[in-house]
Amino acid sequence: PYRRIQLGLLALGLVVALAGISASFFLARSVTAPVGQLVEGTRQVAAGDFTAQLDIRSGDEIGDLADAFNSMTRGLRERADMQKFVSESTVRMIQQDSHGVASKGERRQLTIFFSDMRGFTTFAENRAPEDVVQVLNDCLSLQAERVKKFQGDIDKYVGDCVVALFFGEDSVLNAIRCGVEIDKALDAYNAAHAEGKPLQVGIGIVTGEVILGSIGSEDRRDFTAIGSNVNLCARLCSMAGPREILIAESSFRLVQDLVAAERLAPVQLKGFTEPVPVYRVGSRSR
């Protein structure tokens, strides 16, 4: 009887030990598996993939952590999407300006670039909305690629107009090169879409002092450039014919030994008391 009791206790101990080991294994798996998913999701986010989502359904702290992770990735994804709607200078200002200094404004010397599509209003009136949006996006994307190529920053899109800012010592030359490249790219685009109306732009370029700052209300702001030079650039862009680049005298003086430009008769522009000297870069065909 004692031996049977001894064997029974031994068997019971083995069963309890196996049950404990099994329970520990499954408990560990229930903890380590979600943690492993969290680690993998964190690696994806660190690599720039904000689409990572965790499918962990539990009512404990691990489940709360997974919900927080999913909320974080949604926020990062929304933030990345919203960055497409603001300029790079705005993003840098937000990242660097933690004390609201930028909202006070600063004076900067830079080159302003305006590019406006010619005849697009008439084109849009006779096309389906989806076709208008597609063509407009194609043209703006083509221009944005060239602005970025020449170290410019898209400040904003105003309808079919591109407003860009160029900084640094070579800002004028980069802006002019950008305009020439845009004309060449549009020529290639028109050749590939011969069935549609040719897309052409007029470009204005001005170099001078502007005020950079966070402009707007408490709820909606825009980090942009303002001043008479911005207005002058807009006027030159409106004057420019298709495939024409007009630059102000302030820009011409900085590149007169590098760029062929034709001096035009001074023009009287709205908002300016004196006639404004204007130069046309190269031989632009109308």
PDB file of N, CA and C in Angstrom, residues 60-142:
ATOM      1  N   ASP A  60      -5.959  43.158 -21.562  1.00  0.00           N
ATOM      2  CA  ASP A  60      -4.936  43.488 -20.577  1.00  0.00           C
ATOM      3  C   ASP A  60      -4.075  44.649 -21.074  1.00  0.00           C
ATOM      4  N   GLU A  61      -2.946  44.859 -20.382  1.00  0.00           N
ATOM      5  CA  GLU A  61      -2.067  45.970 -20.729  1.00  0.00           C
ATOM      6  C   GLU A  61      -1.471  45.828 -22.116  1.00  0.00           C
ATOM      7  N   ILE A  62      -1.249  44.582 -22.567  1.00  0.00           N
ATOM      8  CA  ILE A  62      -0.720  44.364 -23.915  1.00  0.00           C
ATOM      9  C   ILE A  62      -1.708  44.885 -24.954  1.00  0.00           C
ATOM     10  N   GLY A  63      -2.994  44.614 -24.740  1.00  0.00           N
ATOM     11  CA  GLY A  63      -4.014  45.115 -25.656  1.00  0.00           C
ATOM     12  C   GLY A  63      -4.061  46.637 -25.663  1.00  0.00           C
ATOM     13  N   ASP A  64      -3.915  47.252 -24.470  1.00  0.00           N
ATOM     14  CA  ASP A  64      -3.887  48.717 -24.401  1.00  0.00           C
ATOM     15  C   ASP A  64      -2.675  49.273 -25.148  1.00  0.00           C
ATOM     16  N   LEU A  65      -1.542  48.588 -25.012  1.00  0.00           N
ATOM     17  CA  LEU A  65      -0.330  49.030 -25.702  1.00  0.00           C
ATOM     18  C   LEU A  65      -0.500  48.912 -27.212  1.00  0.00           C
ATOM     19  N   ALA A  66      -1.154  47.838 -27.679  1.00  0.00           N
ATOM     20  CA  ALA A  66      -1.391  47.666 -29.115  1.00  0.00           C
ATOM     21  C   ALA A  66      -2.317  48.763 -29.642  1.00  0.00           C
ATOM     22  N   ASP A  67      -3.361  49.098 -28.879  1.00  0.00           N
ATOM     23  CA  ASP A  67      -4.266  50.172 -29.300  1.00  0.00           C
ATOM     24  C   ASP A  67      -3.521  51.503 -29.385  1.00  0.00           C
ATOM     25  N   ALA A  68      -2.657  51.758 -28.406  1.00  0.00           N
ATOM     26  CA  ALA A  68      -1.874  52.998 -28.428  1.00  0.00           C
ATOM     27  C   ALA A  68      -0.934  53.020 -29.631  1.00  0.00           C
ATOM     28  N   PHE A  69      -0.341  51.873 -29.964  1.00  0.00           N
ATOM     29  CA  PHE A  69       0.555  51.793 -31.121  1.00  0.00           C
ATOM     30  C   PHE A  69      -0.214  52.082 -32.408  1.00  0.00           C
ATOM     31  N   ASN A  70      -1.408  51.490 -32.549  1.00  0.00           N
ATOM     32  CA  ASN A  70      -2.212  51.717 -33.757  1.00  0.00           C
ATOM     33  C   ASN A  70      -2.628  53.179 -33.869  1.00  0.00           C
ATOM     34  N   SER A  71      -2.971  53.804 -32.747  1.00  0.00           N
ATOM     35  CA  SER A  71      -3.313  55.233 -32.766  1.00  0.00           C
ATOM     36  C   SER A  71      -2.104  56.066 -33.166  1.00  0.00           C
ATOM     37  N   MET A  72      -0.925  55.689 -32.675  1.00  0.00           N
ATOM     38  CA  MET A  72       0.290  56.420 -33.007  1.00  0.00           C
ATOM     39  C   MET A  72       0.577  56.346 -34.509  1.00  0.00           C
ATOM     40  N   THR A  73       0.481  55.150 -35.094  1.00  0.00           N
ATOM     41  CA  THR A  73       0.778  55.011 -36.525  1.00  0.00           C
ATOM     42  C   THR A  73      -0.247  55.756 -37.376  1.00  0.00           C
ATOM     43  N   ARG A  74      -1.513  55.764 -36.940  1.00  0.00           N
ATOM     44  CA  ARG A  74      -2.514  56.547 -37.677  1.00  0.00           C
ATOM     45  C   ARG A  74      -2.162  58.032 -37.646  1.00  0.00           C
ATOM     46  N   GLY A  75      -1.730  58.502 -36.467  1.00  0.00           N
ATOM     47  CA  GLY A  75      -1.331  59.901 -36.362  1.00  0.00           C
ATOM     48  C   GLY A  75      -0.124  60.221 -37.223  1.00  0.00           C
ATOM     49  N   LEU A  76       0.867  59.334 -37.238  1.00  0.00           N
ATOM     50  CA  LEU A  76       2.050  59.557 -38.068  1.00  0.00           C
ATOM     51  C   LEU A  76       1.689  59.540 -39.545  1.00  0.00           C
ATOM     52  N   ARG A  77       0.780  58.638 -39.921  1.00  0.00           N
ATOM     53  CA  ARG A  77       0.371  58.565 -41.318  1.00  0.00           C
ATOM     54  C   ARG A  77      -0.370  59.839 -41.731  1.00  0.00           C
ATOM     55  N   GLU A  78      -1.254  60.319 -40.864  1.00  0.00           N
ATOM     56  CA  GLU A  78      -1.968  61.562 -41.158  1.00  0.00           C
ATOM     57  C   GLU A  78      -0.998  62.742 -41.237  1.00  0.00           C
ATOM     58  N   ARG A  79      -0.010  62.756 -40.342  1.00  0.00           N
ATOM     59  CA  ARG A  79       0.969  63.841 -40.358  1.00  0.00           C
ATOM     60  C   ARG A  79       1.780  63.803 -41.650  1.00  0.00           C
ATOM     61  N   ALA A  80       2.179  62.584 -42.071  1.00  0.00           N
ATOM     62  CA  ALA A  80       2.944  62.467 -43.320  1.00  0.00           C
ATOM     63  C   ALA A  80       2.103  62.912 -44.507  1.00  0.00           C
ATOM     64  N   ASP A  81       0.801  62.581 -44.492  1.00  0.00           N
ATOM     65  CA  ASP A  81      -0.077  63.004 -45.588  1.00  0.00           C
ATOM     66  C   ASP A  81      -0.258  64.521 -45.578  1.00  0.00           C
ATOM     67  N   MET A  82      -0.385  65.110 -44.393  1.00  0.00           N
ATOM     68  CA  MET A  82      -0.584  66.558 -44.312  1.00  0.00           C
ATOM     69  C   MET A  82       0.651  67.326 -44.761  1.00  0.00           C
ATOM     70  N   GLN A  83       1.846  66.725 -44.629  1.00  0.00           N
ATOM     71  CA  GLN A  83       3.065  67.407 -45.063  1.00  0.00           C
ATOM     72  C   GLN A  83       3.067  67.654 -46.568  1.00  0.00           C
ATOM     73  N   LYS A  84       2.260  66.877 -47.311  1.00  0.00           N
ATOM     74  CA  LYS A  84       2.170  67.097 -48.747  1.00  0.00           C
ATOM     75  C   LYS A  84       1.458  68.409 -49.066  1.00  0.00           C
ATOM     76  N   PHE A  85       0.721  68.939 -48.094  1.00  0.00           N
ATOM     77  CA  PHE A  85      -0.072  70.128 -48.339  1.00  0.00           C
ATOM     78  C   PHE A  85       0.612  71.403 -47.836  1.00  0.00           C
ATOM     79  N   VAL A  86       1.820  71.279 -47.299  1.00  0.00           N
ATOM     80  CA  VAL A  86       2.554  72.453 -46.837  1.00  0.00           C
ATOM     81  C   VAL A  86       3.956  72.416 -47.421  1.00  0.00           C
ATOM     82  N   SER A  87       4.605  73.563 -47.443  1.00  0.00           N
ATOM     83  CA  SER A  87       5.948  73.653 -48.004  1.00  0.00           C
ATOM     84  C   SER A  87       6.977  73.073 -47.041  1.00  0.00           C
ATOM     85  N   GLU A  88       8.147  72.744 -47.588  1.00  0.00           N
ATOM     86  CA  GLU A  88       9.221  72.214 -46.752  1.00  0.00           C
ATOM     87  C   GLU A  88       9.694  73.261 -45.740  1.00  0.00           C
ATOM     88  N   SER A  89       9.673  74.532 -46.138  1.00  0.00           N
ATOM     89  CA  SER A  89      10.078  75.582 -45.206  1.00  0.00           C
ATOM     90  C   SER A  89       9.116  75.662 -44.026  1.00  0.00           C
ATOM     91  N   THR A  90       7.839  75.391 -44.261  1.00  0.00           N
ATOM     92  CA  THR A  90       6.872  75.375 -43.169  1.00  0.00           C
ATOM     93  C   THR A  90       7.160  74.234 -42.211  1.00  0.00           C
ATOM     94  N   VAL A  91       7.462  73.067 -42.770  1.00  0.00           N
ATOM     95  CA  VAL A  91       7.777  71.901 -41.925  1.00  0.00           C
ATOM     96  C   VAL A  91       9.018  72.185 -41.090  1.00  0.00           C
ATOM     97  N   ARG A  92      10.048  72.759 -41.721  1.00  0.00           N
ATOM     98  CA  ARG A  92      11.272  73.072 -40.972  1.00  0.00           C
ATOM     99  C   ARG A  92      11.006  74.106 -39.887  1.00  0.00           C
ATOM    100  N   MET A  93      10.164  75.091 -40.201  1.00  0.00           N
ATOM    101  CA  MET A  93       9.839  76.104 -39.213  1.00  0.00           C
ATOM    102  C   MET A  93       9.151  75.482 -38.004  1.00  0.00           C
ATOM    103  N   ILE A  94       8.210  74.573 -38.234  1.00  0.00           N
ATOM    104  CA  ILE A  94       7.497  73.924 -37.131  1.00  0.00           C
ATOM    105  C   ILE A  94       8.453  73.092 -36.296  1.00  0.00           C
ATOM    106  N   GLN A  95       9.379  72.387 -36.978  1.00  0.00           N
ATOM    107  CA  GLN A  95      10.315  71.521 -36.256  1.00  0.00           C
ATOM    108  C   GLN A  95      11.319  72.316 -35.433  1.00  0.00           C
ATOM    109  N   GLN A  96      11.743  73.465 -35.942  1.00  0.00           N
ATOM    110  CA  GLN A  96      12.807  74.220 -35.292  1.00  0.00           C
ATOM    111  C   GLN A  96      12.301  75.290 -34.340  1.00  0.00           C
ATOM    112  N   ASP A  97      11.111  75.793 -34.608  1.00  0.00           N
ATOM    113  CA  ASP A  97      10.629  76.943 -33.841  1.00  0.00           C
ATOM    114  C   ASP A  97       9.715  76.470 -32.715  1.00  0.00           C
ATOM    115  N   SER A  98      10.266  76.237 -31.560  1.00  0.00           N
ATOM    116  CA  SER A  98       9.482  75.770 -30.419  1.00  0.00           C
ATOM    117  C   SER A  98       9.028  76.906 -29.521  1.00  0.00           C
ATOM    118  N   HIS A  99       9.459  78.137 -29.805  1.00  0.00           N
ATOM    119  CA  HIS A  99       9.124  79.267 -28.934  1.00  0.00           C
ATOM    120  C   HIS A  99       8.338  80.359 -29.664  1.00  0.00           C
ATOM    121  N   GLY A 100       7.843  80.034 -30.883  1.00  0.00           N
ATOM    122  CA  GLY A 100       7.013  81.000 -31.587  1.00  0.00           C
ATOM    123  C   GLY A 100       7.759  82.174 -32.179  1.00  0.00           C
ATOM    124  N   VAL A 101       9.073  82.050 -32.366  1.00  0.00           N
ATOM    125  CA  VAL A 101       9.851  83.164 -32.912  1.00  0.00           C
ATOM    126  C   VAL A 101       9.459  83.432 -34.362  1.00  0.00           C
ATOM    127  N   ALA A 102       9.198  82.352 -35.132  1.00  0.00           N
ATOM    128  CA  ALA A 102       8.897  82.516 -36.555  1.00  0.00           C
ATOM    129  C   ALA A 102       7.615  83.302 -36.777  1.00  0.00           C
ATOM    130  N   SER A 103       6.677  83.232 -35.830  1.00  0.00           N
ATOM    131  CA  SER A 103       5.426  83.962 -36.000  1.00  0.00           C
ATOM    132  C   SER A 103       5.648  85.461 -35.995  1.00  0.00           C
ATOM    133  N   LYS A 104       6.798  85.921 -35.460  1.00  0.00           N
ATOM    134  CA  LYS A 104       7.105  87.343 -35.430  1.00  0.00           C
ATOM    135  C   LYS A 104       7.614  87.836 -36.781  1.00  0.00           C
ATOM    136  N   GLY A 105       8.112  86.936 -37.613  1.00  0.00           N
ATOM    137  CA  GLY A 105       8.589  87.297 -38.932  1.00  0.00           C
ATOM    138  C   GLY A 105      10.062  87.644 -38.951  1.00  0.00           C
ATOM    139  N   GLU A 106      10.682  87.495 -40.125  1.00  0.00           N
ATOM    140  CA  GLU A 106      12.086  87.852 -40.323  1.00  0.00           C
ATOM    141  C   GLU A 106      12.286  88.297 -41.757  1.00  0.00           C
ATOM    142  N   ARG A 107      13.269  89.154 -41.974  1.00  0.00           N
ATOM    143  CA  ARG A 107      13.596  89.618 -43.317  1.00  0.00           C
ATOM    144  C   ARG A 107      14.657  88.705 -43.918  1.00  0.00           C
ATOM    145  N   ARG A 108      14.397  88.259 -45.154  1.00  0.00           N
ATOM    146  CA  ARG A 108      15.326  87.357 -45.829  1.00  0.00           C
ATOM    147  C   ARG A 108      15.546  87.812 -47.267  1.00  0.00           C
ATOM    148  N   GLN A 109      16.759  87.592 -47.747  1.00  0.00           N
ATOM    149  CA  GLN A 109      17.100  87.867 -49.135  1.00  0.00           C
ATOM    150  C   GLN A 109      16.982  86.551 -49.900  1.00  0.00           C
ATOM    151  N   LEU A 110      16.109  86.503 -50.901  1.00  0.00           N
ATOM    152  CA  LEU A 110      15.905  85.270 -51.647  1.00  0.00           C
ATOM    153  C   LEU A 110      15.352  85.586 -53.028  1.00  0.00           C
ATOM    154  N   THR A 111      15.105  84.546 -53.801  1.00  0.00           N
ATOM    155  CA  THR A 111      14.556  84.694 -55.148  1.00  0.00           C
ATOM    156  C   THR A 111      13.164  84.083 -55.186  1.00  0.00           C
ATOM    157  N   ILE A 112      12.210  84.880 -55.667  1.00  0.00           N
ATOM    158  CA  ILE A 112      10.828  84.424 -55.777  1.00  0.00           C
ATOM    159  C   ILE A 112      10.565  83.971 -57.208  1.00  0.00           C
ATOM    160  N   PHE A 113       9.807  82.895 -57.343  1.00  0.00           N
ATOM    161  CA  PHE A 113       9.541  82.280 -58.646  1.00  0.00           C
ATOM    162  C   PHE A 113       8.033  82.064 -58.767  1.00  0.00           C
ATOM    163  N   PHE A 114       7.421  82.681 -59.785  1.00  0.00           N
ATOM    164  CA  PHE A 114       6.001  82.461 -60.084  1.00  0.00           C
ATOM    165  C   PHE A 114       5.895  81.801 -61.454  1.00  0.00           C
ATOM    166  N   SER A 115       5.068  80.794 -61.558  1.00  0.00           N
ATOM    167  CA  SER A 115       4.812  80.137 -62.837  1.00  0.00           C
ATOM    168  C   SER A 115       3.306  79.936 -62.980  1.00  0.00           C
ATOM    169  N   ASP A 116       2.762  80.394 -64.108  1.00  0.00           N
ATOM    170  CA  ASP A 116       1.310  80.349 -64.296  1.00  0.00           C
ATOM    171  C   ASP A 116       0.999  79.729 -65.654  1.00  0.00           C
ATOM    172  N   MET A 117       0.051  78.790 -65.689  1.00  0.00           N
ATOM    173  CA  MET A 117      -0.332  78.136 -66.940  1.00  0.00           C
ATOM    174  C   MET A 117      -1.115  79.107 -67.805  1.00  0.00           C
ATOM    175  N   ARG A 118      -0.871  79.059 -69.102  1.00  0.00           N
ATOM    176  CA  ARG A 118      -1.536  79.945 -70.049  1.00  0.00           C
ATOM    177  C   ARG A 118      -2.710  79.211 -70.718  1.00  0.00           C
ATOM    178  N   GLY A 119      -3.861  79.882 -70.722  1.00  0.00           N
ATOM    179  CA  GLY A 119      -5.037  79.325 -71.378  1.00  0.00           C
ATOM    180  C   GLY A 119      -5.701  78.184 -70.633  1.00  0.00           C
ATOM    181  N   PHE A 120      -5.355  78.008 -69.369  1.00  0.00           N
ATOM    182  CA  PHE A 120      -5.907  76.852 -68.659  1.00  0.00           C
ATOM    183  C   PHE A 120      -7.378  77.061 -68.291  1.00  0.00           C
ATOM    184  N   THR A 121      -7.781  78.301 -68.029  1.00  0.00           N
ATOM    185  CA  THR A 121      -9.179  78.562 -67.685  1.00  0.00           C
ATOM    186  C   THR A 121     -10.099  78.149 -68.823  1.00  0.00           C
ATOM    187  N   THR A 122      -9.730  78.514 -70.049  1.00  0.00           N
ATOM    188  CA  THR A 122     -10.524  78.114 -71.211  1.00  0.00           C
ATOM    189  C   THR A 122     -10.518  76.608 -71.376  1.00  0.00           C
ATOM    190  N   PHE A 123      -9.361  76.004 -71.171  1.00  0.00           N
ATOM    191  CA  PHE A 123      -9.247  74.546 -71.259  1.00  0.00           C
ATOM    192  C   PHE A 123     -10.174  73.867 -70.252  1.00  0.00           C
ATOM    193  N   ALA A 124     -10.207  74.396 -69.028  1.00  0.00           N
ATOM    194  CA  ALA A 124     -10.991  73.763 -67.963  1.00  0.00           C
ATOM    195  C   ALA A 124     -12.492  73.865 -68.216  1.00  0.00           C
ATOM    196  N   GLU A 125     -12.925  74.915 -68.892  1.00  0.00           N
ATOM    197  CA  GLU A 125     -14.360  75.105 -69.126  1.00  0.00           C
ATOM    198  C   GLU A 125     -14.936  74.064 -70.072  1.00  0.00           C
ATOM    199  N   ASN A 126     -14.102  73.478 -70.908  1.00  0.00           N
ATOM    200  CA  ASN A 126     -14.591  72.552 -71.932  1.00  0.00           C
ATOM    201  C   ASN A 126     -14.180  71.103 -71.679  1.00  0.00           C
ATOM    202  N   ARG A 127     -13.774  70.779 -70.458  1.00  0.00           N
ATOM    203  CA  ARG A 127     -13.334  69.427 -70.137  1.00  0.00           C
ATOM    204  C   ARG A 127     -14.074  68.915 -68.912  1.00  0.00           C
ATOM    205  N   ALA A 128     -14.114  67.582 -68.797  1.00  0.00           N
ATOM    206  CA  ALA A 128     -14.697  66.962 -67.613  1.00  0.00           C
ATOM    207  C   ALA A 128     -13.831  67.277 -66.401  1.00  0.00           C
ATOM    208  N   PRO A 129     -14.442  67.406 -65.227  1.00  0.00           N
ATOM    209  CA  PRO A 129     -13.665  67.774 -64.033  1.00  0.00           C
ATOM    210  C   PRO A 129     -12.495  66.842 -63.768  1.00  0.00           C
ATOM    211  N   GLU A 130     -12.710  65.533 -63.947  1.00  0.00           N
ATOM    212  CA  GLU A 130     -11.614  64.595 -63.667  1.00  0.00           C
ATOM    213  C   GLU A 130     -10.456  64.780 -64.635  1.00  0.00           C
ATOM    214  N   ASP A 131     -10.769  65.153 -65.907  1.00  0.00           N
ATOM    215  CA  ASP A 131      -9.701  65.409 -66.878  1.00  0.00           C
ATOM    216  C   ASP A 131      -8.941  66.681 -66.515  1.00  0.00           C
ATOM    217  N   VAL A 132      -9.674  67.694 -66.058  1.00  0.00           N
ATOM    218  CA  VAL A 132      -9.032  68.954 -65.677  1.00  0.00           C
ATOM    219  C   VAL A 132      -8.077  68.732 -64.516  1.00  0.00           C
ATOM    220  N   VAL A 133      -8.538  67.995 -63.494  1.00  0.00           N
ATOM    221  CA  VAL A 133      -7.703  67.739 -62.322  1.00  0.00           C
ATOM    222  C   VAL A 133      -6.477  66.918 -62.701  1.00  0.00           C
ATOM    223  N   GLN A 134      -6.657  65.928 -63.576  1.00  0.00           N
ATOM    224  CA  GLN A 134      -5.532  65.086 -63.973  1.00  0.00           C
ATOM    225  C   GLN A 134      -4.468  65.885 -64.720  1.00  0.00           C
ATOM    226  N   VAL A 135      -4.895  66.699 -65.685  1.00  0.00           N
ATOM    227  CA  VAL A 135      -3.941  67.500 -66.456  1.00  0.00           C
ATOM    228  C   VAL A 135      -3.251  68.520 -65.550  1.00  0.00           C
ATOM    229  N   LEU A 136      -4.028  69.153 -64.669  1.00  0.00           N
ATOM    230  CA  LEU A 136      -3.448  70.144 -63.764  1.00  0.00           C
ATOM    231  C   LEU A 136      -2.417  69.499 -62.848  1.00  0.00           C
ATOM    232  N   ASN A 137      -2.744  68.347 -62.297  1.00  0.00           N
ATOM    233  CA  ASN A 137      -1.798  67.651 -61.417  1.00  0.00           C
ATOM    234  C   ASN A 137      -0.545  67.225 -62.178  1.00  0.00           C
ATOM    235  N   ASP A 138      -0.714  66.792 -63.430  1.00  0.00           N
ATOM    236  CA  ASP A 138       0.451  66.420 -64.244  1.00  0.00           C
ATOM    237  C   ASP A 138       1.376  67.623 -64.426  1.00  0.00           C
ATOM    238  N   CYS A 139       0.779  68.763 -64.754  1.00  0.00           N
ATOM    239  CA  CYS A 139       1.584  69.962 -65.009  1.00  0.00           C
ATOM    240  C   CYS A 139       2.252  70.459 -63.728  1.00  0.00           C
ATOM    241  N   LEU A 140       1.523  70.486 -62.632  1.00  0.00           N
ATOM    242  CA  LEU A 140       2.094  70.964 -61.376  1.00  0.00           C
ATOM    243  C   LEU A 140       3.164  70.008 -60.855  1.00  0.00           C
ATOM    244  N   SER A 141       2.945  68.716 -61.018  1.00  0.00           N
ATOM    245  CA  SER A 141       3.946  67.740 -60.572  1.00  0.00           C
ATOM    246  C   SER A 141       5.229  67.883 -61.374  1.00  0.00           C
ATOM    247  N   LEU A 142       5.065  68.080 -62.658  1.00  0.00           N
ATOM    248  CA  LEU A 142       6.227  68.279 -63.535  1.00  0.00           C
ATOM    249  C   LEU A 142       7.034  69.496 -63.085  1.00  0.00           C
TER     250      LEU A 142
END
